[in-house]
Short mmCIF file of C-alpha atoms and ligand atoms in Angstrom, two decimals:
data_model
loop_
_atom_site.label_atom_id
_atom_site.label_comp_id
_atom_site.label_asym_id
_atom_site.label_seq_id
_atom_site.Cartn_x
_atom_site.Cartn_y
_atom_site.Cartn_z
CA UNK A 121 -125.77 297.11 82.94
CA UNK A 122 -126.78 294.28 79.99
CA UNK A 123 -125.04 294.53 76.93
CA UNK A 124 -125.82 293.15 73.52
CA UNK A 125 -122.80 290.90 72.64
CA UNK A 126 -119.31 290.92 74.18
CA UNK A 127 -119.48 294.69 73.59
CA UNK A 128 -117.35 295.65 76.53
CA UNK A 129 -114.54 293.94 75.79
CA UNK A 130 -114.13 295.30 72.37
CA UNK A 131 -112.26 298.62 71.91
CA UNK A 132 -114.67 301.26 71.40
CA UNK A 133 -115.99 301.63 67.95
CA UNK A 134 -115.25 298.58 66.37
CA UNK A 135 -117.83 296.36 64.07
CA UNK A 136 -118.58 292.65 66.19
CA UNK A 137 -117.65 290.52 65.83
CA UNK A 138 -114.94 291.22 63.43
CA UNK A 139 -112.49 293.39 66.02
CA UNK A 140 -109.16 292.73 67.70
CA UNK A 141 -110.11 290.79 70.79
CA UNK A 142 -112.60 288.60 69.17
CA UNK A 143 -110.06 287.62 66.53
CA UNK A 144 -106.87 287.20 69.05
CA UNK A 145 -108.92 285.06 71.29
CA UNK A 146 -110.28 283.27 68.44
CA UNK A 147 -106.58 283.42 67.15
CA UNK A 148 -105.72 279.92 67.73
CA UNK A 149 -108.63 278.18 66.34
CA UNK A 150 -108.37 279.81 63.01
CA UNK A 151 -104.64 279.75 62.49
CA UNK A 152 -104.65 275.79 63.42
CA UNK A 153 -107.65 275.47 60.54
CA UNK A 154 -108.35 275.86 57.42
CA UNK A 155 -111.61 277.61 55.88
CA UNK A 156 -113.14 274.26 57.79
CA UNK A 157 -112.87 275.38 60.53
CA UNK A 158 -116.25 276.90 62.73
CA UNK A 159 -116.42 280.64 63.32
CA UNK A 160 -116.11 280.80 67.27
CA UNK A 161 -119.41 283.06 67.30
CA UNK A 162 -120.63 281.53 70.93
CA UNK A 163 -118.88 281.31 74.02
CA UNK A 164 -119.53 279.00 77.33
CA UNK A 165 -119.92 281.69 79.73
CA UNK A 166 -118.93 278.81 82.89
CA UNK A 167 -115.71 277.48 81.22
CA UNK A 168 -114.58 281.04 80.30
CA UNK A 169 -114.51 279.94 76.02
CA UNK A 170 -115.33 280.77 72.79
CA UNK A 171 -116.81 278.13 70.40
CA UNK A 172 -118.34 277.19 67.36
CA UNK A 173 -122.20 276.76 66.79
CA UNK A 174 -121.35 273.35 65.98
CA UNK A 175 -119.32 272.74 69.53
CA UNK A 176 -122.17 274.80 71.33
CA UNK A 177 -124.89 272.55 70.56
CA UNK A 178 -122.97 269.38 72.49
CA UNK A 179 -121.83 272.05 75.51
CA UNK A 180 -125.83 272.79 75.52
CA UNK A 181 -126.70 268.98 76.22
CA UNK A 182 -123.98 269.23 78.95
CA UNK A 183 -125.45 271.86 81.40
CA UNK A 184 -124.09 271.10 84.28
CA UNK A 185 -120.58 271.66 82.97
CA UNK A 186 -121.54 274.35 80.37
CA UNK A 187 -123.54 277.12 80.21
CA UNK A 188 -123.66 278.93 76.59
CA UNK A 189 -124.66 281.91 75.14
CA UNK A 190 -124.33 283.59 71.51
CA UNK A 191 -121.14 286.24 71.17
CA UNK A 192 -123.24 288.26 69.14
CA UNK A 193 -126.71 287.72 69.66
CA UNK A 194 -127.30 287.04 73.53
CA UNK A 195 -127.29 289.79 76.91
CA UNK A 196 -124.06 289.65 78.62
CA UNK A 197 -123.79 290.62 82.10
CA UNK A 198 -120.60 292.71 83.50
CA UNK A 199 -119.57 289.90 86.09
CA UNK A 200 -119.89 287.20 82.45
CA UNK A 201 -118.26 289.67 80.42
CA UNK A 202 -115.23 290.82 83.07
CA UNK A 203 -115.28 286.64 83.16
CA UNK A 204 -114.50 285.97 79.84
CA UNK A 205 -112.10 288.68 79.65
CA UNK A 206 -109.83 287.08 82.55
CA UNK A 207 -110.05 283.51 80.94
CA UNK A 208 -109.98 282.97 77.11
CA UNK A 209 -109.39 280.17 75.01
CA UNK A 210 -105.52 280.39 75.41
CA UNK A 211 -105.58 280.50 79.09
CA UNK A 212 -107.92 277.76 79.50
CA UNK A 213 -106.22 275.62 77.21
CA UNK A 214 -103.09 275.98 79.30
CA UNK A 215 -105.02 275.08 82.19
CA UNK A 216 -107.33 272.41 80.89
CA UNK A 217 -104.87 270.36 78.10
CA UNK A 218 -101.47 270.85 80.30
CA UNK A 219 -100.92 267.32 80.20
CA UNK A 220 -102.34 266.15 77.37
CA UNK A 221 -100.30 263.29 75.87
CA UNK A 222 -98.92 263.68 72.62
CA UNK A 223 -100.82 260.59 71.02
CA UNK A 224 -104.16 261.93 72.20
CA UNK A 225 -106.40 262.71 69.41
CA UNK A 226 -107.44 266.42 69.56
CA UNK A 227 -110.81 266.34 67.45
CA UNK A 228 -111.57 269.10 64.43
CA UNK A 229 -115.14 270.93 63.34
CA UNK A 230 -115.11 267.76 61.07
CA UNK A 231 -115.47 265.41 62.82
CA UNK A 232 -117.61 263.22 64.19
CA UNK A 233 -120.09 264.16 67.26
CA UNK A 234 -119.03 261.07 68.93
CA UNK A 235 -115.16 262.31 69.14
CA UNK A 236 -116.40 265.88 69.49
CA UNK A 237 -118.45 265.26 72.60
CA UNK A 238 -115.91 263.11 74.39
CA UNK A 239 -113.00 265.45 74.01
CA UNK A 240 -115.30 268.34 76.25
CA UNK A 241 -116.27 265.71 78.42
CA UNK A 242 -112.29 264.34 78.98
CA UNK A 243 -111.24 267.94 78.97
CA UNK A 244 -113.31 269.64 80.83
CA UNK A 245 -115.85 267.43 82.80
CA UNK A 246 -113.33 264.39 83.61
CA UNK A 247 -110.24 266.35 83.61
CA UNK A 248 -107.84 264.06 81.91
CA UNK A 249 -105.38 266.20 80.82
CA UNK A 250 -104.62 267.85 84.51
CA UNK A 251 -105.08 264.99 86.01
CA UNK A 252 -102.50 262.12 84.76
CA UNK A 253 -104.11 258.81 86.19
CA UNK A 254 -107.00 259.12 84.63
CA UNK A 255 -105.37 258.73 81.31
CA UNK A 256 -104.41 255.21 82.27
CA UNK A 257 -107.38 253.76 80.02
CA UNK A 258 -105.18 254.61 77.14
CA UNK A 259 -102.08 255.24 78.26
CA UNK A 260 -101.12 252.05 79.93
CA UNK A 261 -99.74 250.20 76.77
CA UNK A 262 -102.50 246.88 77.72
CA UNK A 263 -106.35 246.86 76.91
CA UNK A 264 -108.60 244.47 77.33
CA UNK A 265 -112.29 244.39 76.85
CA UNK A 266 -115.63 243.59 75.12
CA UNK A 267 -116.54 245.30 71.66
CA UNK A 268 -119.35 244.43 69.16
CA UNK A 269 -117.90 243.19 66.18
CA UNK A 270 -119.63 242.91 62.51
CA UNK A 271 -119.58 239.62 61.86
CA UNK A 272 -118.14 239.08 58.06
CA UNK A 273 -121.00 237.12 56.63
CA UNK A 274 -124.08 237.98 58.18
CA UNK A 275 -123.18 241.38 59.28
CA UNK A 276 -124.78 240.82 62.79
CA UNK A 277 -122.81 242.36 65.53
CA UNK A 278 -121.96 239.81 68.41
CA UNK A 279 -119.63 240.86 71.45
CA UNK A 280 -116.36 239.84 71.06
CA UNK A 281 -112.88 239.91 73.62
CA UNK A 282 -110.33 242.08 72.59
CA UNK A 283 -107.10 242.45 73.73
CA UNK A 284 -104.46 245.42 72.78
CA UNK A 285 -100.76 244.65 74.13
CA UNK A 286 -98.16 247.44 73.20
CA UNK A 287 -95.49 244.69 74.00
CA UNK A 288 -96.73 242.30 71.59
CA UNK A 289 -97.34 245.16 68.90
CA UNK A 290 -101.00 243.43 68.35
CA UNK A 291 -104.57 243.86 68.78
CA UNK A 292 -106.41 240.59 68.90
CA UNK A 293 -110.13 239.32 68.99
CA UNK A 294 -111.31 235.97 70.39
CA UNK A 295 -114.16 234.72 68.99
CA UNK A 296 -114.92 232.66 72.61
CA UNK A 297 -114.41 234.01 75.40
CA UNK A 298 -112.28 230.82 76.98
CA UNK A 299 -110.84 230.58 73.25
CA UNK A 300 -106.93 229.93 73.63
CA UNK A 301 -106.08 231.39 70.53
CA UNK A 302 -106.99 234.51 68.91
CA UNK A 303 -109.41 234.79 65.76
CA UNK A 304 -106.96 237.50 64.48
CA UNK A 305 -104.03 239.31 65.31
CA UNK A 306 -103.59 242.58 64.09
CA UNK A 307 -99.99 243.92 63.89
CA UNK A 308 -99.77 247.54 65.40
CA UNK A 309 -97.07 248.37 62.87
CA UNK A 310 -100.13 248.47 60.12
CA UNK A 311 -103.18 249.31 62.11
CA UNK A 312 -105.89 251.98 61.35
CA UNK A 313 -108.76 253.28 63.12
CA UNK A 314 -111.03 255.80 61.86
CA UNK A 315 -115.26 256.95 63.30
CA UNK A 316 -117.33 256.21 60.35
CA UNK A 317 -120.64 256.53 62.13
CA UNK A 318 -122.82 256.90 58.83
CA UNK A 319 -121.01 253.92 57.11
CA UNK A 320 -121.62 251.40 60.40
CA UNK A 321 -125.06 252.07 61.24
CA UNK A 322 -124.08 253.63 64.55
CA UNK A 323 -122.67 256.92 66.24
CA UNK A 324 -119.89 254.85 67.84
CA UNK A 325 -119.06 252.82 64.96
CA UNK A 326 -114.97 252.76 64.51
CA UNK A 327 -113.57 250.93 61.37
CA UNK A 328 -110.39 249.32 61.95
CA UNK A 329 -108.16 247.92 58.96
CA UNK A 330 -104.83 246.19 58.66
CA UNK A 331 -102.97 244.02 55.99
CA UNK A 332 -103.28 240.94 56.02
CA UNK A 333 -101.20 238.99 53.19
CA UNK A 334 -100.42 242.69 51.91
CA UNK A 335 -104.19 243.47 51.25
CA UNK A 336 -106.57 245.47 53.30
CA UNK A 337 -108.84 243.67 56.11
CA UNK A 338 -111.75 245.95 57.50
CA UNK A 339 -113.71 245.39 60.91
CA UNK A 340 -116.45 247.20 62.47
CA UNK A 341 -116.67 247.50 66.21
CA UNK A 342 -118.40 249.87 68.76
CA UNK A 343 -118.89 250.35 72.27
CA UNK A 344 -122.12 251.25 73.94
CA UNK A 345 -120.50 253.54 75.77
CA UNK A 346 -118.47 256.93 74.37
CA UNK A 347 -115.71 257.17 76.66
CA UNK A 348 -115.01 253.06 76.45
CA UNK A 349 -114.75 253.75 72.72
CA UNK A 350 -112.72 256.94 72.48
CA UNK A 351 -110.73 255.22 75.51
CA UNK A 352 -109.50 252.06 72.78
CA UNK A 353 -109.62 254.86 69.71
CA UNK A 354 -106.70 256.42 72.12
CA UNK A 355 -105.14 253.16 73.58
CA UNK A 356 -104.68 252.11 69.43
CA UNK A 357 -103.30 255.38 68.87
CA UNK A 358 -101.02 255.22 72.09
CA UNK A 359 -99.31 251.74 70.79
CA UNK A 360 -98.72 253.17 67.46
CA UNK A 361 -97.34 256.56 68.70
CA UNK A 362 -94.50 253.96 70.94
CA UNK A 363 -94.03 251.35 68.11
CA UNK A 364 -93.56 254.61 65.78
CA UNK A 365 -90.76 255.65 68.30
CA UNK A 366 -89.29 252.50 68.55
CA UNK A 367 -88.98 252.10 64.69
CA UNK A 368 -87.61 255.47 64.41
CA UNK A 369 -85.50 256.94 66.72
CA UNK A 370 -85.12 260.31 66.75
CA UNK A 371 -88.02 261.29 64.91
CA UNK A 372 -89.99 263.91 66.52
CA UNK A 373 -93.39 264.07 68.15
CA UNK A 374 -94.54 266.25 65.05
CA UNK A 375 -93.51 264.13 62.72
CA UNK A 376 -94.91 260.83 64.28
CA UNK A 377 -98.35 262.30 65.78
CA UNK A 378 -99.82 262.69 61.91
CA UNK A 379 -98.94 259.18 61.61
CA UNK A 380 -101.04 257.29 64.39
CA UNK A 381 -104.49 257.12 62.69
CA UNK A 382 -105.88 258.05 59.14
CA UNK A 383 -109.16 259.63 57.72
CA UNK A 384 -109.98 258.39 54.44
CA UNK A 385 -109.59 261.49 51.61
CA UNK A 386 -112.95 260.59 50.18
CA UNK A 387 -115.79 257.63 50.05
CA UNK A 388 -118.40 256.75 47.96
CA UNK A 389 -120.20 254.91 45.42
CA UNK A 390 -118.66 255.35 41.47
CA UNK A 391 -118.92 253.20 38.24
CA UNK A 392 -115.96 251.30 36.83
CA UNK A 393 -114.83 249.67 33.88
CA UNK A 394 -112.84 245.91 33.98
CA UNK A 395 -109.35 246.46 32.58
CA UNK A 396 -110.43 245.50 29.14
CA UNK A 397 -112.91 248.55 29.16
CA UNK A 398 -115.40 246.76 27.46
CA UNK A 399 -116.85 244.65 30.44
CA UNK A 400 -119.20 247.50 31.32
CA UNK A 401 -119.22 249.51 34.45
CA UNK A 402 -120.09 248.14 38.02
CA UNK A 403 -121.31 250.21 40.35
CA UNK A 404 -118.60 250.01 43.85
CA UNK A 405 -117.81 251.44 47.18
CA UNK A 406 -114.89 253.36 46.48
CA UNK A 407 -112.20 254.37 49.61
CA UNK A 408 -109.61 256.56 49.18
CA UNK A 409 -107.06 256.05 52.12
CA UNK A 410 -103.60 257.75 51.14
CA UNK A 411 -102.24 256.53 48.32
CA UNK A 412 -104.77 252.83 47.93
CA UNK A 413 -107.87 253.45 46.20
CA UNK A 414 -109.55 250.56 47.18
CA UNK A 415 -113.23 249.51 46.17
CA UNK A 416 -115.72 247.13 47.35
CA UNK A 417 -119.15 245.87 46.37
CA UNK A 418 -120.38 246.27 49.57
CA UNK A 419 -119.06 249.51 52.12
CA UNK A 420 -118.77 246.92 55.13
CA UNK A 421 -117.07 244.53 53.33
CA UNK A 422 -114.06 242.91 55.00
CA UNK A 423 -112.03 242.33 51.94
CA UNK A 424 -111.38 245.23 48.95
CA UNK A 425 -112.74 243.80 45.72
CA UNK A 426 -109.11 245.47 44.13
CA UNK A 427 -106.73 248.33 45.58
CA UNK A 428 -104.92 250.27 43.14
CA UNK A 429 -101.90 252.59 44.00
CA UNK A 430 -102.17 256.13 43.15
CA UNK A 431 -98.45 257.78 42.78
CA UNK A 432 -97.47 261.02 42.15
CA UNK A 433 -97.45 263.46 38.60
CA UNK A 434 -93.55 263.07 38.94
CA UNK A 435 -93.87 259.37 38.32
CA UNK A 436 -96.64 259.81 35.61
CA UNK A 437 -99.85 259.67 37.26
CA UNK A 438 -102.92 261.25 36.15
CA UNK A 439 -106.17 262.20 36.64
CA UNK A 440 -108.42 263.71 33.78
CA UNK A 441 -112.27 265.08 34.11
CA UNK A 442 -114.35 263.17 31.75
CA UNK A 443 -113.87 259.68 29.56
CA UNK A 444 -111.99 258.93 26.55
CA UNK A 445 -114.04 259.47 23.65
CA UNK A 446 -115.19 255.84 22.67
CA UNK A 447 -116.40 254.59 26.16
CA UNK A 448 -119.72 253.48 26.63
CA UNK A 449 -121.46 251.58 29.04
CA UNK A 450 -121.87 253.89 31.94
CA UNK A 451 -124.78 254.83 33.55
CA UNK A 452 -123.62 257.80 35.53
CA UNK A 453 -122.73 260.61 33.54
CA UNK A 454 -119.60 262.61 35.27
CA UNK A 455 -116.64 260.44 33.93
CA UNK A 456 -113.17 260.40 35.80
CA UNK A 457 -110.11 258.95 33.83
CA UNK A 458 -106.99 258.07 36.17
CA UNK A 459 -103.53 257.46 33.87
CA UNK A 460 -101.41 255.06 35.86
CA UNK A 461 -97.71 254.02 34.42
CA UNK A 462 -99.77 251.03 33.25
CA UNK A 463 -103.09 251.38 32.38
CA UNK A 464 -106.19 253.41 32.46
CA UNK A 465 -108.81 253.13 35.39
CA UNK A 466 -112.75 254.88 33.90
CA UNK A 467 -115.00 255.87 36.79
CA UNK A 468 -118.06 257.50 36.24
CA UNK A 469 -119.93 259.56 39.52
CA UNK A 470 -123.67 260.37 39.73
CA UNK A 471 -123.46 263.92 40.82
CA UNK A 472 -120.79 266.90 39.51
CA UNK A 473 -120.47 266.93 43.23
CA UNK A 474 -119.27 263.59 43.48
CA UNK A 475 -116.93 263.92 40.65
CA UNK A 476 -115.26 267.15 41.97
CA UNK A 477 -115.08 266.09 45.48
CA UNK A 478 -113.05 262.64 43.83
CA UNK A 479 -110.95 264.95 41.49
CA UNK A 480 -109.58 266.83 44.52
CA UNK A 481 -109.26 263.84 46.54
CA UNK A 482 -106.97 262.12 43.59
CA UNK A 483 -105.34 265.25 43.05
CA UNK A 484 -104.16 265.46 46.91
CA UNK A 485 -102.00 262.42 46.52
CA UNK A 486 -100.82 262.47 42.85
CA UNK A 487 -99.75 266.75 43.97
CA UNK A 488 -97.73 265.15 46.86
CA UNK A 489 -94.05 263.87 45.52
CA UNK A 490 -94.02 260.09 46.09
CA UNK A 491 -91.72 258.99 49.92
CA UNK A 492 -88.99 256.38 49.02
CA UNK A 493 -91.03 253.88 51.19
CA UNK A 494 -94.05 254.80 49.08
CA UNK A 495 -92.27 253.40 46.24
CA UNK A 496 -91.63 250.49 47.60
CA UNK A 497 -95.51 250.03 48.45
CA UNK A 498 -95.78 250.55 44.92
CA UNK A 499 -93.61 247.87 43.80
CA UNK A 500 -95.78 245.54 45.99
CA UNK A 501 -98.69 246.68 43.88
CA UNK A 502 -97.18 245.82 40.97
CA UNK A 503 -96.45 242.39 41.96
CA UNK A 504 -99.91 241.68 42.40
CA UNK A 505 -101.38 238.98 40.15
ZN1 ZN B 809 -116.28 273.76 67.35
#
């Protein structure tokens, strides 16, 4: 007999979808989250799991792996419902991530489709994480392939060798294929990657930065190909995860994992003032990664225009809505003040949006008690012509 909604495996008389099963299977998903987090209101009816609208539209395009249907809104068949009921999100997950290595980046409802997509396809339609060997891509400690790289000045992407050697602690790129030595070498120890698909121009676009000289270098790669890319996403986050265990012993898997890759707090375009605070306010591409605010003129830029350290209250940093009274020379009209130990940095945003979004962003770090090698980082900053 066709039900509406999972009805038969709720306990008679409750409201859908907010009753105990519902919320037990959906359990893990909300306690790992935040508010973020998608309401797991659909359910792939072939892999036996709930999911968000968000996840269901990418398990749509993937038929012949995944079959969906809406919790609430869609027929459910006895055999489909009795189904579900024997498999679940918990008891998949033991049987689908069971060997899932620690380094492995487990995507979130934010982000990006690219990541999104690949982890059902590794999980459930490649079966990495049952299967060890196929992890090898990333879990071998040595990469080598072809990328498309930005170039720096005329922002055309050409394909470039790269080479990623846990031993060495280094990523490299060779301009030449038969070149001997390597355009750069990027040190493991201060590598980033992070998907910024709207930023690139391209839904596999990966930003990678390191320091260079102490000061933040960007590239912009991608891969054709999703897997290739998540495959050297992983393979960067793999070396870090062993170079983070060599440097320190003992430390555990929960305290390392965060550690691998960063998102950026908040992007965008603001207004700022010189240090004098009469030059007049330049629009710039403002990242927020940790504690460096960094801007640019340009977003793909290779080289931040200035980084400035944001600290924490305990160590007297600020941030204030609005500008001090005597400013002029903006053109947006939602001011930002940040109070730093030495000076004053004016922003201005173009939306109340913007501003807010910025506000929270600064407030994250300068809430968060500085780490005694964040001071250090800070002295470096200081010492900055
Ligand atoms: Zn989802």
């Amino acid at each position: 007999m066709p039900s509406r909604g999972l009805v038969l495996l709720w306990p008679a008389g409750s409201v859908l979808p907010k009753n105990n099963y519902f919320r037990q299977e959906a359990g893990m998903i909300k306690r790992r989250g935040t508010t973020k987090m998608g309401n797991p209101d659909w359910a792939s009816y072939t892999l036996g799991v709930f999911i968000c609208l968000s996840c269901s539209g990418i398990h749509r395009n993937i038929p012949h792996l995944s079959k969906v249907k809406s919790v609430r809104l869609d027929e459910w068949d006895g055999a489909q419902v009795e189904f579900m009921a024997s498999t679940g999100n918990t008891a998949m997950r033991a049987k689908y991530e069971s060997e899932i290595p620690p380094f492995y980046y487990k995507p979130t409802f934010s982000d990006c489709l690219l990541l999104r997509e690949q982890w059902i396809r590794a999980k459930y339609e490649r079966k990495e994480f049952i299967y060890i060997e196929k992890q090898e891509p990333y879990s071998a400690g040595y990469r080598e392939g072809f990328l498309w790289k930005r170039g720096r000045d005329n922002g055309q992407f050409l394909t470039r060798k790269f080479v990623l050697s846990e031993r060495e602690g280094a990523l490299k790129y060779y301009n030449k294929n038969d070149a001997k030595d390597p355009k750069a070498i990027m040190k493991i120890e201060h590598l980033n990657a992070t998907f910024q698909p709207g930023k690139i121009g391209n839904p596999h676009g990966l930003q990678i930065t390191y320091l260079k000289d102490n000061s933040t270098r960007n590239i912009f790669i991608y891969h054709e190909d999703g897997k290739e890319m998540v495959d050297w996403f992983n393979a960067i986050r793999a070396a870090r995860f062993h170079y983070l265990q060599v440097a320190f012993p003992g430390a555990s898997n929960a305290d390392l994992v965060p550690k691998l890759s960063r998102n950026y707090l908040k992007e965008g375009y603001m207004e700022k003032t010189g240090p004098k605070q009469t030059e007049g306010f330049k629009k710039r591409w403002f990242t927020m990664d940790d504690r460096r605010l960094m801007y640019f003129k340009d977003p793909l830029d290779a080289f931040a225009r200035g980084e400035v350290f944001i600290g924490s209250k305990e160590n007297s940093y600020k941030v204030l809505e609005g500008l001090p009274p005597p400013t002029q020379g903006n053109h947006w009209p939602h001011g930002i003040t940040i109070v730093t130990p030495d000076r004053k940095f004016l922003f201005a945003c173009e939306t109340e949006t913007e501003q807010q979004e910025w506000i929270s962003a600064f407030q994250k770090v300068i809430g968060r008690p500085m780490l005694p090698q964040e001071y250090a980082v800070e002295a470096h900053f200081k010492h900055k012509p």
